[in-house]
Amino acid sequence: MQDTQHSPWRFTTAPMMDWSDRHCRYLFRLLAPNARLYTEMVTTGPLIFGGEEQHRRHLQFSAEEHPVALQLGGSDRDDLARATKIGVDWGYDEINLNCGCPSERVQRGAFGACLMAEPSLVADCVKAMVDVAPSHIPITVKHRIGLDYDERYSFVRDFVGTVADAGCKVFIVHARNAVLKGLSPKENREVPPLRYDVVSHLVRDFPALTFVLNGGLTSAAQCVDLLDESTSTPPILRPHGVMLGRAAYHDSCCLTQVEQALFGTPVRTREAIIEKIIEYTAREIAATKHRSHPVRVRDVARHTLGLFAGQVGGKAFRRMLSDPLLLAENDPELFRRALPYQSQYDDHRQPFLDAMAG
């Protein structure tokens, strides 16, 4: 049995389209120093056919983000191999293949969740990716537990077995089926029932592999309970890690609480986090001012709106950091100016967990 307490995948944040860009990941790193971070899905086309500007746009990240994984979208083994090599050269710690996104746009590209119907193709792709990656850079797969309304365990079991034989040792399992027709991506995150027991069965049947559970996680208590083998009678096999998605984005306290619960990490104050964000934003503005897509305050601010989620006065804080006129000034000091709007209700110098306890 694996040592789950020290798994590099014990706590991870999900790849989220339009959300988990590098500015978001920098904030996540401030909130959760031990989490493994994932990029948005990047399709192979811009990496293979794009120039330096395209590569920078899709692949640039801060040194503070490590460990950070690049998620790729594609279904051509040669393209995925080339994109993997590019990602490795940029310094990513892991390359992940998306076999879980059910959107129609992704399906039209013949990748994402629909790839689960072709495990041999996925295995070919993974083998090509493994062949070009150094041995210390894992090739991983994120997938669902079934397609449409087929709930046979044998479907996902055989998928994992086939892909594992190609060299994938880490599987991130969104514990729902993907309904390819009739449900939107949002509905696909909510309507198909969660079946965490399927992940337990995979852990049982593939003891040499690592399984990370994703889907429906909204609290630190839930994450800790899923990883704690002592909380069930009789004991059941637990996943080796958890992946937190939208709950972490919308409520920064959730991310910090999981970090503290799993690793005992001292909790930063909101004021300290805002100071780091100001420094980061100023640095990014200066570094990109001559580029075709320079960083603006709004690019960073949109990810910070969850810092006061659930707190009295949080709405005023979010309103100020969403004001088009204030954002147009492009002044990183806007983050500091927004704090007094919140401080009349809640001491922003208190750690997150203290504020949550109140």
PDB file of N, CA and C in Angstrom, residues 58 62 228 317 345:
ATOM      1  N   HIS A  58       0.574  30.947 -23.274  1.00  0.00           N
ATOM      2  CA  HIS A  58      -0.033  29.722 -22.749  1.00  0.00           C
ATOM      3  C   HIS A  58       0.810  29.017 -21.693  1.00  0.00           C
ATOM      4  N   SER A  62       5.242  31.563 -12.927  1.00  0.00           N
ATOM      5  CA  SER A  62       6.205  32.085 -11.964  1.00  0.00           C
ATOM      6  C   SER A  62       6.912  30.940 -11.258  1.00  0.00           C
ATOM      7  N   ASP A 228      -8.712  10.155   5.275  1.00  0.00           N
ATOM      8  CA  ASP A 228      -8.446   9.564   6.586  1.00  0.00           C
ATOM      9  C   ASP A 228      -9.020   8.151   6.664  1.00  0.00           C
ATOM     10  N   PHE A 317     -15.858  44.897  -1.013  1.00  0.00           N
ATOM     11  CA  PHE A 317     -14.504  44.613  -1.474  1.00  0.00           C
ATOM     12  C   PHE A 317     -14.525  44.160  -2.933  1.00  0.00           C
ATOM     13  N   TYR A 345     -15.743  46.084   8.673  1.00  0.00           N
ATOM     14  CA  TYR A 345     -16.584  44.958   9.070  1.00  0.00           C
ATOM     15  C   TYR A 345     -15.771  43.820   9.692  1.00  0.00           C
TER      16      TYR A 345
END
